[in-house]
Short mmCIF file of C-alpha atoms in Angstrom, two decimals:
data_model
loop_
_atom_site.label_atom_id
_atom_site.label_comp_id
_atom_site.label_asym_id
_atom_site.label_seq_id
_atom_site.Cartn_x
_atom_site.Cartn_y
_atom_site.Cartn_z
CA UNK A 1 0.00 0.00 0.00
CA UNK A 2 1.53 3.32 -1.00
CA UNK A 3 2.50 5.62 1.86
CA UNK A 4 1.29 9.19 1.48
CA UNK A 5 3.50 11.79 3.17
CA UNK A 6 1.83 13.56 6.11
CA UNK A 7 2.58 16.91 4.47
CA UNK A 8 0.08 16.15 1.71
CA UNK A 9 -3.34 17.20 2.98
CA UNK A 10 -5.37 16.54 -0.16
CA UNK A 11 -5.46 13.27 -2.03
CA UNK A 12 -6.29 12.40 -5.61
CA UNK A 13 -8.99 9.88 -6.32
CA UNK A 14 -6.27 7.39 -7.26
CA UNK A 15 -4.50 7.88 -3.92
CA UNK A 16 -7.74 7.41 -1.99
CA UNK A 17 -8.50 4.29 -4.03
CA UNK A 18 -5.04 2.83 -3.43
CA UNK A 19 -5.10 3.52 0.30
CA UNK A 20 -8.71 2.50 0.94
CA UNK A 21 -8.93 -0.51 -1.35
CA UNK A 22 -12.07 0.93 -2.94
CA UNK A 23 -12.27 1.19 -6.72
CA UNK A 24 -12.21 4.66 -8.25
CA UNK A 25 -15.72 3.99 -9.58
CA UNK A 26 -16.88 3.14 -6.03
CA UNK A 27 -15.45 6.43 -4.76
CA UNK A 28 -17.28 8.33 -7.48
CA UNK A 29 -20.45 6.44 -6.55
CA UNK A 30 -19.99 7.21 -2.83
CA UNK A 31 -19.58 10.85 -3.71
CA UNK A 32 -22.72 10.86 -5.88
CA UNK A 33 -24.62 9.42 -2.90
CA UNK A 34 -23.31 12.06 -0.48
CA UNK A 35 -21.15 9.68 1.57
CA UNK A 36 -17.90 11.49 0.81
CA UNK A 37 -17.09 14.83 -0.77
CA UNK A 38 -14.31 16.42 -2.74
CA UNK A 39 -13.36 19.76 -4.11
CA UNK A 40 -12.49 20.36 -7.74
CA UNK A 41 -9.21 21.84 -8.90
CA UNK A 42 -9.02 24.45 -11.63
CA UNK A 43 -8.44 21.49 -13.98
CA UNK A 44 -11.68 19.86 -12.69
CA UNK A 45 -9.86 17.07 -10.86
CA UNK A 46 -11.21 15.75 -7.59
CA UNK A 47 -9.26 16.35 -4.40
CA UNK A 48 -10.19 14.66 -1.13
CA UNK A 49 -9.13 15.60 2.37
CA UNK A 50 -7.19 12.96 4.28
CA UNK A 51 -10.14 12.23 6.57
CA UNK A 52 -11.96 10.84 3.52
CA UNK A 53 -9.96 7.64 4.09
CA UNK A 54 -11.69 7.15 7.45
CA UNK A 55 -15.11 7.89 5.95
CA UNK A 56 -14.51 5.36 3.18
CA UNK A 57 -13.37 2.78 5.76
CA UNK A 58 -16.54 3.48 7.76
CA UNK A 59 -18.76 3.09 4.67
CA UNK A 60 -17.07 -0.12 3.57
CA UNK A 61 -17.22 -1.68 7.05
CA UNK A 62 -20.92 -0.86 7.31
CA UNK A 63 -21.55 -2.27 3.84
CA UNK A 64 -19.72 -5.50 4.71
CA UNK A 65 -22.19 -6.16 7.51
CA UNK A 66 -25.12 -5.43 5.21
CA UNK A 67 -26.10 -1.89 6.15
CA UNK A 68 -27.78 -0.14 3.18
CA UNK A 69 -26.06 2.95 1.78
CA UNK A 70 -29.08 5.11 2.59
CA UNK A 71 -28.79 4.13 6.26
CA UNK A 72 -25.05 4.81 6.20
CA UNK A 73 -25.65 8.24 4.65
CA UNK A 74 -28.21 9.06 7.36
CA UNK A 75 -25.72 8.03 10.06
CA UNK A 76 -22.96 10.18 8.58
CA UNK A 77 -25.36 13.13 8.24
CA UNK A 78 -26.03 12.99 12.00
CA UNK A 79 -22.39 13.74 12.79
CA UNK A 80 -21.68 17.35 13.76
CA UNK A 81 -20.59 19.50 10.81
CA UNK A 82 -20.05 16.44 8.63
CA UNK A 83 -17.02 15.35 10.63
CA UNK A 84 -15.29 12.05 10.19
CA UNK A 85 -16.69 9.19 12.28
CA UNK A 86 -14.71 8.16 15.33
CA UNK A 87 -14.42 4.79 17.04
CA UNK A 88 -17.11 5.96 19.48
CA UNK A 89 -19.41 6.89 16.58
CA UNK A 90 -18.95 3.42 15.11
CA UNK A 91 -19.73 1.79 18.47
CA UNK A 92 -22.91 3.85 18.90
CA UNK A 93 -24.13 3.34 15.34
CA UNK A 94 -23.28 -0.34 15.19
CA UNK A 95 -25.25 -0.88 18.40
CA UNK A 96 -28.25 0.81 16.76
CA UNK A 97 -27.89 -1.44 13.71
CA UNK A 98 -27.64 -4.63 15.78
CA UNK A 99 -31.40 -5.36 15.87
CA UNK A 100 -31.68 -4.98 12.09
CA UNK A 101 -28.73 -7.31 11.59
CA UNK A 102 -30.13 -9.85 14.07
CA UNK A 103 -33.41 -9.90 12.11
CA UNK A 104 -31.54 -10.45 8.83
CA UNK A 105 -29.60 -13.30 10.42
CA UNK A 106 -32.88 -14.91 11.55
CA UNK A 107 -34.27 -14.56 8.01
CA UNK A 108 -31.13 -16.04 6.46
CA UNK A 109 -31.17 -18.94 8.91
CA UNK A 110 -34.80 -19.64 8.00
CA UNK A 111 -33.93 -19.48 4.31
CA UNK A 112 -31.02 -21.87 4.78
CA UNK A 113 -33.08 -24.28 6.86
CA UNK A 114 -35.89 -24.42 4.28
CA UNK A 115 -33.85 -24.19 1.09
CA UNK A 116 -34.39 -27.85 0.22
CA UNK A 117 -38.15 -27.28 0.39
CA UNK A 118 -37.91 -24.90 -2.57
CA UNK A 119 -39.36 -26.33 -5.79
CA UNK A 120 -36.16 -25.44 -7.62
CA UNK A 121 -37.51 -23.67 -10.69
CA UNK A 122 -37.24 -20.27 -9.06
CA UNK A 123 -40.90 -19.31 -9.22
CA UNK A 124 -41.72 -20.43 -5.65
CA UNK A 125 -45.32 -21.05 -6.66
CA UNK A 126 -46.13 -23.92 -4.32
CA UNK A 127 -49.43 -23.65 -2.54
CA UNK A 128 -47.57 -23.59 0.74
CA UNK A 129 -44.01 -22.33 0.22
CA UNK A 130 -42.03 -21.78 3.39
CA UNK A 131 -39.78 -19.28 1.61
CA UNK A 132 -42.17 -16.97 -0.24
CA UNK A 133 -45.27 -17.84 1.77
CA UNK A 134 -44.34 -18.49 5.41
CA UNK A 135 -47.16 -20.06 7.41
CA UNK A 136 -49.24 -20.19 4.18
CA UNK A 137 -50.37 -16.59 4.72
CA UNK A 138 -51.38 -16.30 1.06
CA UNK A 139 -52.85 -19.80 0.61
CA UNK A 140 -56.45 -18.60 0.63
CA UNK A 141 -55.75 -16.37 -2.38
CA UNK A 142 -55.05 -19.33 -4.66
CA UNK A 143 -51.99 -21.03 -6.08
CA UNK A 144 -48.94 -19.13 -7.27
CA UNK A 145 -46.72 -16.42 -5.95
CA UNK A 146 -48.69 -13.61 -4.33
CA UNK A 147 -45.89 -11.37 -3.11
CA UNK A 148 -46.08 -9.05 -6.13
CA UNK A 149 -48.85 -6.45 -6.18
CA UNK A 150 -51.98 -7.59 -7.96
CA UNK A 151 -51.95 -6.52 -11.59
CA UNK A 152 -54.42 -4.01 -12.92
CA UNK A 153 -56.32 -5.08 -16.05
CA UNK A 154 -54.38 -4.20 -19.17
CA UNK A 155 -55.71 -1.70 -21.61
CA UNK A 156 -56.38 -3.10 -25.08
CA UNK A 157 -53.32 -3.17 -27.27
CA UNK A 158 -51.14 -5.53 -29.22
CA UNK A 159 -50.76 -8.96 -27.58
CA UNK A 160 -47.60 -9.63 -25.60
CA UNK A 161 -45.45 -12.56 -26.66
CA UNK A 162 -45.76 -15.51 -24.30
CA UNK A 163 -42.74 -16.37 -22.16
CA UNK A 164 -43.93 -19.89 -21.46
CA UNK A 165 -45.87 -21.69 -18.72
CA UNK A 166 -44.36 -19.61 -15.89
CA UNK A 167 -45.24 -16.30 -17.51
CA UNK A 168 -46.85 -14.94 -14.35
CA UNK A 169 -43.77 -15.76 -12.28
CA UNK A 170 -41.38 -12.87 -11.70
CA UNK A 171 -38.88 -14.25 -9.19
#
């Protein structure tokens, strides 16, 4: 990993990418989502402050545990004057995210435990599917997947080409 002298206070996008392990495209994406910011030089090149490295590390750590970018952005927006998150900030925020992560773990465990019950074609249209229809909550509405919103009747127009017997399935 390239060492950046302490005297350099602003980093290029390439330097941030090399130090953080994030792709340049990811950094541009993070910036477009308001997770990090840069200033533009007279030549329209991005320059990031050194604390951007900590923000990127924060974002990537949160992403690795499954926190959505919108939630990460909200957490960073709560920090005073847009400052870089500290270890204490991470501890506080990660504690708040714990219940959400615990629920996801429960859902994934249920998925894993019932995976062999899946019919295998991907449409999950069993009358009583433990994955798409836990506890047969949709059984009284008929066979097939019922997790998508009910369709409105189509207006007259040219017929759509058929996609086959599972045409209604959109898994």
